[in-house]
PDB file of C-alpha atoms in Angstrom:
ATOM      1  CA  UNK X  25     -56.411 193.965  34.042  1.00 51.00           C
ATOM      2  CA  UNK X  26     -59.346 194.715  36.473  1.00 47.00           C
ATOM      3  CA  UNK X  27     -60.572 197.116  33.641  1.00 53.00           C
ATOM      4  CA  UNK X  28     -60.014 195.055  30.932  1.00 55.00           C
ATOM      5  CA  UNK X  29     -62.237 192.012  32.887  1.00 52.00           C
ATOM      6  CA  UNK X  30     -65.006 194.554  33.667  1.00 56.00           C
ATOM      7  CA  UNK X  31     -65.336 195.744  30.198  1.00 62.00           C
ATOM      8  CA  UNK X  32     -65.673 192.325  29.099  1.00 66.00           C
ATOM      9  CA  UNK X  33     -68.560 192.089  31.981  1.00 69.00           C
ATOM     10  CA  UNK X  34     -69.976 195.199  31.012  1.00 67.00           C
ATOM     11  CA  UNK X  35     -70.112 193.843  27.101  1.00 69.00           C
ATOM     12  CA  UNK X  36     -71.640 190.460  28.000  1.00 68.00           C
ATOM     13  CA  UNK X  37     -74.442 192.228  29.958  1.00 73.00           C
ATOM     14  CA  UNK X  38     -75.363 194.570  26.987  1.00 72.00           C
ATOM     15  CA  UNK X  39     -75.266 191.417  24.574  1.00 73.00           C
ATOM     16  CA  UNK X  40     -77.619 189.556  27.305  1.00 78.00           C
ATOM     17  CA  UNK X  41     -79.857 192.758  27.356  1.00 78.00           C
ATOM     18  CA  UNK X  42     -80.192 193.397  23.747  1.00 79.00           C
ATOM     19  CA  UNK X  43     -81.091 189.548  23.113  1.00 78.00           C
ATOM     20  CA  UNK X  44     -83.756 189.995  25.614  1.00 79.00           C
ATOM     21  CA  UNK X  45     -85.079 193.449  24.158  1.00 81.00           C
ATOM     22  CA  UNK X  46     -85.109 191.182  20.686  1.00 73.00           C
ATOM     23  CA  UNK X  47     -86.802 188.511  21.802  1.00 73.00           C
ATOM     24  CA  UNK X  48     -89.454 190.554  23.590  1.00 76.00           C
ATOM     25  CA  UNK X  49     -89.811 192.630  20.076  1.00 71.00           C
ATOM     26  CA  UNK X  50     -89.836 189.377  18.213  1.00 68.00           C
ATOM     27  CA  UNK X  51     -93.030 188.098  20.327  1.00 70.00           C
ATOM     28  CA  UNK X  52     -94.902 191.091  20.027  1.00 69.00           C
ATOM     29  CA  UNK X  53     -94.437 191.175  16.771  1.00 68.00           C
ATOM     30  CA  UNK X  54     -95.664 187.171  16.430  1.00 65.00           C
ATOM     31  CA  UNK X  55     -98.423 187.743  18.659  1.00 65.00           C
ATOM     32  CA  UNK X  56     -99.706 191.321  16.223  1.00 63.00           C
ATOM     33  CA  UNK X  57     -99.199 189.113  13.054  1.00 61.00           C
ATOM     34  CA  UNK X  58    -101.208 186.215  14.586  1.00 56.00           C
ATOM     35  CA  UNK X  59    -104.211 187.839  15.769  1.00 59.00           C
ATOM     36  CA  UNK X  60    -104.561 189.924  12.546  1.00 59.00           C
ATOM     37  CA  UNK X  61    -105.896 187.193  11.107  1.00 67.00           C
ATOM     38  CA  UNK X  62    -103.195 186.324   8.678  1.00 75.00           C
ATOM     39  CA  UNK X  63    -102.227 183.231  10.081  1.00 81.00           C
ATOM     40  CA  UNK X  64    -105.601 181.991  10.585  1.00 84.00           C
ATOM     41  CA  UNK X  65    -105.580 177.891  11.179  1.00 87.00           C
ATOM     42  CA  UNK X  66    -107.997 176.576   8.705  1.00 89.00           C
ATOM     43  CA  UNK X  67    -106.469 172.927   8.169  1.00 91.00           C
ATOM     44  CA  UNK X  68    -105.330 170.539  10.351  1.00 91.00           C
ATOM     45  CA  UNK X  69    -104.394 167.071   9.157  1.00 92.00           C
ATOM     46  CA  UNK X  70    -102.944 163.888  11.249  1.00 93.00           C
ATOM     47  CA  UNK X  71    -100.288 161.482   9.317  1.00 93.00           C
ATOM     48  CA  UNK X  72     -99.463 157.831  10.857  1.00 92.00           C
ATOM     49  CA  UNK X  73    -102.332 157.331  13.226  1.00 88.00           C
ATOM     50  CA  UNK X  74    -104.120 153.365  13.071  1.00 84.00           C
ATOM     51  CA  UNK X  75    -105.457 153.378  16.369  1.00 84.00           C
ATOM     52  CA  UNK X  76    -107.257 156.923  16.142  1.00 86.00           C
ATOM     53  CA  UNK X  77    -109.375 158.768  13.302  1.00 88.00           C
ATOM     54  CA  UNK X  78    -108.009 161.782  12.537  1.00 90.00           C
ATOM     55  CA  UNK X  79    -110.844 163.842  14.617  1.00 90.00           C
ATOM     56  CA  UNK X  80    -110.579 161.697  17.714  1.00 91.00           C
ATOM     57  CA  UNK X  81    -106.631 162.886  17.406  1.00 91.00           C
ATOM     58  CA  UNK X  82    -107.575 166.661  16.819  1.00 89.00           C
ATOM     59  CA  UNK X  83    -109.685 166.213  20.359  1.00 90.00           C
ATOM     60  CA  UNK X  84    -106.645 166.667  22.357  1.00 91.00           C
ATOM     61  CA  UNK X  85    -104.948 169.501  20.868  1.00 87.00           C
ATOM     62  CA  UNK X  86    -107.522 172.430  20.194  1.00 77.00           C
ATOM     63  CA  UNK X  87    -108.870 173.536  23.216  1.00 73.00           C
ATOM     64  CA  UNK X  88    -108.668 177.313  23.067  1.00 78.00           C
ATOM     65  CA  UNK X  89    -109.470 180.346  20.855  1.00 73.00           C
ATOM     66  CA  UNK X  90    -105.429 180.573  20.778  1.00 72.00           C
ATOM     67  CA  UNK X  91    -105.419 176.957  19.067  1.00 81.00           C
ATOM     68  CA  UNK X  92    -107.164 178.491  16.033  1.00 84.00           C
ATOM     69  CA  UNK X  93    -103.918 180.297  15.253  1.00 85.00           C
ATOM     70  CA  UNK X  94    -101.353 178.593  13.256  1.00 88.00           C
ATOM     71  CA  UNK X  95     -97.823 180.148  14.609  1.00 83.00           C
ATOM     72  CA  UNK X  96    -100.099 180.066  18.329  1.00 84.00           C
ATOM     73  CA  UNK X  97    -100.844 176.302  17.677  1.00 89.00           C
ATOM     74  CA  UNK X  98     -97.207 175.530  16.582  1.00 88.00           C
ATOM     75  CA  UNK X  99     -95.805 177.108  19.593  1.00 86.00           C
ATOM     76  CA  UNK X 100     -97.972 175.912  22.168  1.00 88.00           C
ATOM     77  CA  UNK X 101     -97.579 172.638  21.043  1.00 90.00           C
ATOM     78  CA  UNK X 102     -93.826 172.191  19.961  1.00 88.00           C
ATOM     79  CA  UNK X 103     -92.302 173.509  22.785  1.00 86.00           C
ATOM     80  CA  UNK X 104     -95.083 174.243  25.438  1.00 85.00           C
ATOM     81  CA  UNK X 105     -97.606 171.464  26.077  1.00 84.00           C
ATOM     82  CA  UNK X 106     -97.476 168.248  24.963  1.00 85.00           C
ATOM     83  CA  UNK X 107    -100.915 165.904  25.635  1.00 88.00           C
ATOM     84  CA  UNK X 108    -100.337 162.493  26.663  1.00 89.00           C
ATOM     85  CA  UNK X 109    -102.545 160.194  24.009  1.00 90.00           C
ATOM     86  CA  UNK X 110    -103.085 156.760  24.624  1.00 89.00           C
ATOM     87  CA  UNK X 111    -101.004 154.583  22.353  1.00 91.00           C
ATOM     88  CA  UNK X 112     -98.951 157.500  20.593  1.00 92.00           C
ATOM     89  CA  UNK X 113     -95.035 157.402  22.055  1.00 91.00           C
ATOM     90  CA  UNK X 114     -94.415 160.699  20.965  1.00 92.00           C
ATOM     91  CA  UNK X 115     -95.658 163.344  17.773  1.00 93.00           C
ATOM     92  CA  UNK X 116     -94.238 166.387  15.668  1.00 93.00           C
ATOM     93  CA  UNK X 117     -95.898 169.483  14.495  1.00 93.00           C
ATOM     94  CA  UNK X 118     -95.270 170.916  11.577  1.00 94.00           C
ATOM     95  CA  UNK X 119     -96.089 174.133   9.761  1.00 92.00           C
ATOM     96  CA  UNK X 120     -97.102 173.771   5.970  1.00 93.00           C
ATOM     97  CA  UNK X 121     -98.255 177.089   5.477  1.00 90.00           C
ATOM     98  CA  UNK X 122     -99.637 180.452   6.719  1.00 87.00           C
ATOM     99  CA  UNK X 123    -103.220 178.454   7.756  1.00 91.00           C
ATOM    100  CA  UNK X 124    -102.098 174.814   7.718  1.00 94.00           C
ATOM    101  CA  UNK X 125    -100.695 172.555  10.911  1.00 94.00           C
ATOM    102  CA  UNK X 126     -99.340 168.601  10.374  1.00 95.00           C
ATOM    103  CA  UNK X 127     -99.286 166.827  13.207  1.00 95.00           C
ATOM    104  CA  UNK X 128     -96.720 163.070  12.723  1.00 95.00           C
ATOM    105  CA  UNK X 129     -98.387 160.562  15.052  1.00 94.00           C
ATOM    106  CA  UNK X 130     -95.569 157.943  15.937  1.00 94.00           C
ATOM    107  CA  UNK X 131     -97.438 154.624  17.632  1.00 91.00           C
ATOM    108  CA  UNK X 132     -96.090 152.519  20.527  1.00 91.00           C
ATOM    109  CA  UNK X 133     -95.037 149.572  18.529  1.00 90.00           C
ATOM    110  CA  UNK X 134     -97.526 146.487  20.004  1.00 92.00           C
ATOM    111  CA  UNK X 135     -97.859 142.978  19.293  1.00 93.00           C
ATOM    112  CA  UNK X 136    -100.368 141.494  21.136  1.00 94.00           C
ATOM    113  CA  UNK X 137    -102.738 142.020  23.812  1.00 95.00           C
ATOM    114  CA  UNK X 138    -103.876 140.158  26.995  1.00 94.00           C
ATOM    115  CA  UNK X 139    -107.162 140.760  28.943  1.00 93.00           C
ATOM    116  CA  UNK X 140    -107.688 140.476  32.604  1.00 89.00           C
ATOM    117  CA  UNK X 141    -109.790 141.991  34.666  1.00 88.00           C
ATOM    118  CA  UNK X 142    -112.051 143.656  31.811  1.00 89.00           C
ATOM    119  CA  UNK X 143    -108.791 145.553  31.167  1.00 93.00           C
ATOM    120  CA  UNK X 144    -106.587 145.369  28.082  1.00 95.00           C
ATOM    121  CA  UNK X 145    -103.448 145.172  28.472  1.00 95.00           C
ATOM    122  CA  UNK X 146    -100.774 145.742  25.608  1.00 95.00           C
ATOM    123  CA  UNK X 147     -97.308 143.615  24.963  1.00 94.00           C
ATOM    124  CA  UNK X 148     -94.038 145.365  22.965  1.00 93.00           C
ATOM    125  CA  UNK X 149     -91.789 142.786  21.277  1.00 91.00           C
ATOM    126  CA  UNK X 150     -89.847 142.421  24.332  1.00 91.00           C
ATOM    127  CA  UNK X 151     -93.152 141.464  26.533  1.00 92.00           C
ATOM    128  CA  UNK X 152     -93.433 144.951  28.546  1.00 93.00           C
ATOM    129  CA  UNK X 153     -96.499 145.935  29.467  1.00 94.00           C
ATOM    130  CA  UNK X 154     -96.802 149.216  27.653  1.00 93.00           C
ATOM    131  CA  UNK X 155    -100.433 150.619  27.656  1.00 93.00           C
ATOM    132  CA  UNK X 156    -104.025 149.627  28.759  1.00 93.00           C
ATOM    133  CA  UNK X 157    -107.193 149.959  28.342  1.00 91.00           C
ATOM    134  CA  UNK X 158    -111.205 148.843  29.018  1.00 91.00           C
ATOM    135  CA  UNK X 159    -111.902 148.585  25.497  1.00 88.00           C
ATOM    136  CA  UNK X 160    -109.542 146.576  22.786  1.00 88.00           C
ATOM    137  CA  UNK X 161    -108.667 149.175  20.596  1.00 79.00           C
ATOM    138  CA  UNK X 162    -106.280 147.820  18.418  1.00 72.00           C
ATOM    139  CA  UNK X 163    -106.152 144.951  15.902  1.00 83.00           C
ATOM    140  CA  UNK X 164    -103.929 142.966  17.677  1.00 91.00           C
ATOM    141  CA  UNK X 165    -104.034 139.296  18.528  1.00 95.00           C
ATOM    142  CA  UNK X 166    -105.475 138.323  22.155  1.00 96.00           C
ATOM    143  CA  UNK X 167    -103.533 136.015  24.121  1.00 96.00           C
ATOM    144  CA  UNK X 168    -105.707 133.959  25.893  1.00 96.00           C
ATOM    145  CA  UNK X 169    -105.272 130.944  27.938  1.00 94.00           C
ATOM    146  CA  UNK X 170    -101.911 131.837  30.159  1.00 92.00           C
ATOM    147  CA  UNK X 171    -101.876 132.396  33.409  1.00 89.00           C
ATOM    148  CA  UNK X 172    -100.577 135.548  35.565  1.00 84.00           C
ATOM    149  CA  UNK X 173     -98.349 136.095  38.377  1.00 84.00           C
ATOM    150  CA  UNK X 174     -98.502 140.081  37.993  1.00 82.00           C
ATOM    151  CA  UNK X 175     -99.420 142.541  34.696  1.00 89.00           C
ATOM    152  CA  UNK X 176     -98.112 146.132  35.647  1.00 90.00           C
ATOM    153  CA  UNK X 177     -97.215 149.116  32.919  1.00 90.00           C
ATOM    154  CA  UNK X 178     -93.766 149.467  31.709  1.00 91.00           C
ATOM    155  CA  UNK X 179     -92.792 145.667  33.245  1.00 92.00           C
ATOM    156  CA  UNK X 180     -92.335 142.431  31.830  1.00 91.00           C
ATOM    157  CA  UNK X 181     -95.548 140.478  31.898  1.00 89.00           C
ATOM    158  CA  UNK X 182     -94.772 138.138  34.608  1.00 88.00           C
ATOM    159  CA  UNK X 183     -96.477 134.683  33.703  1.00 87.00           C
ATOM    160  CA  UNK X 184     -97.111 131.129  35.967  1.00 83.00           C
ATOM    161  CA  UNK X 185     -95.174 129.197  33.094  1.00 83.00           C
ATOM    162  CA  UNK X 186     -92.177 131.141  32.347  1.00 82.00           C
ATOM    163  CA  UNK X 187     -91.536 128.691  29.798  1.00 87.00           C
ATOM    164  CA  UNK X 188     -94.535 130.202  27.694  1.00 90.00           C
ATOM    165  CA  UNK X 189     -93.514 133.544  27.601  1.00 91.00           C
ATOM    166  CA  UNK X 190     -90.615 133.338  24.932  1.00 92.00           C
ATOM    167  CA  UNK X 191     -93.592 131.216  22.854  1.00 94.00           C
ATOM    168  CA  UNK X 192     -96.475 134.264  23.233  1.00 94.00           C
ATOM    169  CA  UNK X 193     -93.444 136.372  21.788  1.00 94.00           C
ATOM    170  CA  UNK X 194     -92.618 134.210  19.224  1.00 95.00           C
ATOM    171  CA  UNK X 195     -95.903 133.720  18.348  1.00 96.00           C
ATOM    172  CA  UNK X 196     -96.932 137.337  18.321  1.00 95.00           C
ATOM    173  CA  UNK X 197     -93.715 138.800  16.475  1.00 95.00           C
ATOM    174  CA  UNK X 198     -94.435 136.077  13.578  1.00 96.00           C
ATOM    175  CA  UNK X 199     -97.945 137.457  13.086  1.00 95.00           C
ATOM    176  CA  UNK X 200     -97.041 140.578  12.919  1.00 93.00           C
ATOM    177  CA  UNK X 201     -94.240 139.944  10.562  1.00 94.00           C
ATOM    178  CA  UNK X 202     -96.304 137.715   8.101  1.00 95.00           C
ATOM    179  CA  UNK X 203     -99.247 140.073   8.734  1.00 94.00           C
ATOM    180  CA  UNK X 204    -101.674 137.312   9.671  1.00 95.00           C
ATOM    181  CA  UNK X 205    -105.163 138.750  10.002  1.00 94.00           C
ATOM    182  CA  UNK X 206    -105.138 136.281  13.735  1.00 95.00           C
ATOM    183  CA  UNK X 207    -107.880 137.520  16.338  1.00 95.00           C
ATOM    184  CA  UNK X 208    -107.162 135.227  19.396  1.00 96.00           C
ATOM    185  CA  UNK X 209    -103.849 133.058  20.079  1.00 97.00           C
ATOM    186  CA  UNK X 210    -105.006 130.261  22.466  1.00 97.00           C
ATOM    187  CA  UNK X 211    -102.982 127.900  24.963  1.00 95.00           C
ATOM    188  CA  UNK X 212    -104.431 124.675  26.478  1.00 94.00           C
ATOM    189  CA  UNK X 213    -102.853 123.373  29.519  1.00 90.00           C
ATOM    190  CA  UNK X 214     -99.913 121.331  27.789  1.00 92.00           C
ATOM    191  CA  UNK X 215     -99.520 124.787  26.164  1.00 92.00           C
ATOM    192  CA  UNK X 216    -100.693 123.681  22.634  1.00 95.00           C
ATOM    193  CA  UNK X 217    -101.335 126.484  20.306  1.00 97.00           C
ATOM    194  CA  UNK X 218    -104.724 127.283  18.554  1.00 97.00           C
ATOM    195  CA  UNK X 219    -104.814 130.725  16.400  1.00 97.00           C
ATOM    196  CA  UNK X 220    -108.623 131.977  15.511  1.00 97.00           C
ATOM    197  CA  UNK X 221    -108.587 133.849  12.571  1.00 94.00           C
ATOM    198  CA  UNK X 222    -112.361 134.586  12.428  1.00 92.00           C
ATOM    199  CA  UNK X 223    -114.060 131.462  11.127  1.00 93.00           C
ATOM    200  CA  UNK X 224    -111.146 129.289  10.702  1.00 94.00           C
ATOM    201  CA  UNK X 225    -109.373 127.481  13.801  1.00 96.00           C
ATOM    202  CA  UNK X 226    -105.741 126.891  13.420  1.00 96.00           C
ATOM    203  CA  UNK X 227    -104.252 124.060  14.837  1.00 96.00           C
ATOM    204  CA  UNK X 228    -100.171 124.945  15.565  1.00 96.00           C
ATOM    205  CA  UNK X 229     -99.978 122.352  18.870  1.00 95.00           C
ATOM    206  CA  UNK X 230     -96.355 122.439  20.615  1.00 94.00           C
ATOM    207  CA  UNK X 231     -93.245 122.713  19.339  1.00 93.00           C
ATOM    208  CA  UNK X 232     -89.794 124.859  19.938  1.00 92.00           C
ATOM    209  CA  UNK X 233     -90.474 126.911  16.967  1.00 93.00           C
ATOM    210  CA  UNK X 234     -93.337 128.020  14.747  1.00 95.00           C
ATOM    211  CA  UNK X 235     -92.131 130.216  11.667  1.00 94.00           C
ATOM    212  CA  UNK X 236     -91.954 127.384   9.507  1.00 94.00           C
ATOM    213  CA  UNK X 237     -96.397 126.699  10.201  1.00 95.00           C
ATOM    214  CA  UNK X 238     -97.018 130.327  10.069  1.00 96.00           C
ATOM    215  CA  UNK X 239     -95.109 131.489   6.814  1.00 94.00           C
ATOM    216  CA  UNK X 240     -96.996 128.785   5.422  1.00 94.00           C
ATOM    217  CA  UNK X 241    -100.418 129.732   7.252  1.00 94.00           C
ATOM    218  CA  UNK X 242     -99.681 133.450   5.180  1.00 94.00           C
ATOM    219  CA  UNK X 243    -100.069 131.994   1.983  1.00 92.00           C
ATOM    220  CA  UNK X 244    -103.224 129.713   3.352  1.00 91.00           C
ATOM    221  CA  UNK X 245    -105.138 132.188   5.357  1.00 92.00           C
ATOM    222  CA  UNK X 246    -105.976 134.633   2.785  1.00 91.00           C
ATOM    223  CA  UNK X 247    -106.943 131.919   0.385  1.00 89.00           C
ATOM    224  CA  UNK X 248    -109.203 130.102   2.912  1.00 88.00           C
ATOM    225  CA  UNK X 249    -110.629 133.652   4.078  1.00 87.00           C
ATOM    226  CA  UNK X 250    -111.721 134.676   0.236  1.00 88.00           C
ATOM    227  CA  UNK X 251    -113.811 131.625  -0.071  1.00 88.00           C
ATOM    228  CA  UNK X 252    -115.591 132.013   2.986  1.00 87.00           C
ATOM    229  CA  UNK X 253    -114.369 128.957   4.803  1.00 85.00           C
ATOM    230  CA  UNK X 254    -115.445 127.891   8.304  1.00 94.00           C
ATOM    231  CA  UNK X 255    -114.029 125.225   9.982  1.00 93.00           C
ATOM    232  CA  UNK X 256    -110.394 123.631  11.565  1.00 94.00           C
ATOM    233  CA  UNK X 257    -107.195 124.003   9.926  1.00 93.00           C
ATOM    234  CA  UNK X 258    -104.639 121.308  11.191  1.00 94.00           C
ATOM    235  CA  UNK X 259    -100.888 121.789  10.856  1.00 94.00           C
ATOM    236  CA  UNK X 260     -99.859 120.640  13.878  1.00 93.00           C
ATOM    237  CA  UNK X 261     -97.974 118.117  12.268  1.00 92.00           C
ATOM    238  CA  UNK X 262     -96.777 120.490   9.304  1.00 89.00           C
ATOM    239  CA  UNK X 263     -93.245 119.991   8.016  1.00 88.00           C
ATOM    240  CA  UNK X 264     -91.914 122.528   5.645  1.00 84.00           C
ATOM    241  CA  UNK X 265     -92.046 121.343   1.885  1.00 80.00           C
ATOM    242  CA  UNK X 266     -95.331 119.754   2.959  1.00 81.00           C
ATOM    243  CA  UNK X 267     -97.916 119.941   0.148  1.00 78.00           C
ATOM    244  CA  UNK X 268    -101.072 118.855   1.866  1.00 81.00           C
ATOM    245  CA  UNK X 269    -102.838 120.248   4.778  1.00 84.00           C
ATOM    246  CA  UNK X 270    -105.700 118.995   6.178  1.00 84.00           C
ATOM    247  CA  UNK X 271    -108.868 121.367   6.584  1.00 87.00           C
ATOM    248  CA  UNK X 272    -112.138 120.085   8.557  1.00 88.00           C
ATOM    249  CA  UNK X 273    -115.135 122.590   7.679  1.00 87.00           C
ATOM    250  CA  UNK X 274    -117.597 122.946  10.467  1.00 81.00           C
TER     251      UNK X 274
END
């Protein structure tokens, strides 16, 4: 029995051994292959990226002579380092041939945007704080007009009216859904709602919900924007079915 068990041991090891002596053969072999020039990296292209041209992506993943080999490049970066990018919740590289890398950029997902302290601060759909920055790098919608109790990263933005929280969400998610080109969602004190799309001011004002205004304001804004209008657009009083709106040009 003891026999039996070492053998067993004894076979294990060997197996352990000759993986090893593979694996060592298998780099060497890689590393010959890859500095012979055959698998020179000579294109390197970026796929999903809004926030970043494609050059400003490529600044944080060649750094050394090794980077300028495609199976070196793959490795390194696949399984051995992974830079942290600003915005990007994760990425993929992929080999599509002998000289040419891909590198999937997957964005945080963002709605909206608050500044304090000439920092940016960004908001996920559920309100967490989940990136920063001093410049406003993304076309996103500022929130302005709310007050803070505390903005940290990865934490729900903690505001004085708690009420107004589930509205900036609201607000924000809609925009992004009906793709409204919105630069700046403002609250007054009574936490009235102005949107500034450019030129155009639009005049939402307080109520418990808002997708009926803005899946109108997507078939208005466009319009209004090709023609170069400048001035107030009032549908604080808008009721769905509603077939005039007033505008007051500046």
């Amino acid at each position: 029995m003891k026999n039996s068990i070492q053998n067993e041991e004894e076979k294990a090891q060997k197996n352990r051994t000759l993986k090893k002596i593979c694996m060592i053969v298998l780099i060497v072999f890689a590393l010959y292959v890859a500095y012979t020039g055959f698998f020179r990296l000579e294109v390197i292209t970026t796929k999903g990226c809004s926030f970043y041209t494609e050059d400003e992506v490529l600044e944080y993943f060649k750094q050394t002579a090794a980077d300028s080999n495609t199976l070196l490049f793959y490795i390194k970066y696949k399984y051995l380092k992974k830079p942290t990018i600003p915005f990007v919740d994760e990425y993929d590289i992929e080999i599509k041939g002998r000289n040419k890398i891909l590198i999937n950029i997957y964005e945080k997902s963002m709605i909206s945007c608050i500044k304090y302290m000439e920092e940016y601060f960004y908001l996920d759909k559920d309100g967490t704080v989940i990136e920063s920055s001093s410049e406003k790098v993304a076309d996103l919608p500022l929130i302005t007009g709310v007050k803070f109790n505390a903005i940290n990263l990865q934490e729900k933005l903690s505001v004085e009216k708690e009420e107004i929280f589930s509205v900036i969400l609201e607000i924000s998610k809609l925009i992004n859904q009906y793709e409204l080109d919105v630069d700046k969602v403002n609250f007054n004190y009574n936490m009235e709602v102005t949107l500034y799309s450019h030129d155009i001011r639009v005049i939402l004002g307080k109520r418990d919900h808002y997708d009926t205004q803005l899946a109108e304001l997507s078939k208005l804004l466009p319009k209004a924007q090709e023609k170069k209008l400048k001035g107030e657009l009032d549908m604080e009083n808008f009721e769905e079915g509603q077939d005039k709106i007033i505008f007051h040009e500046d």
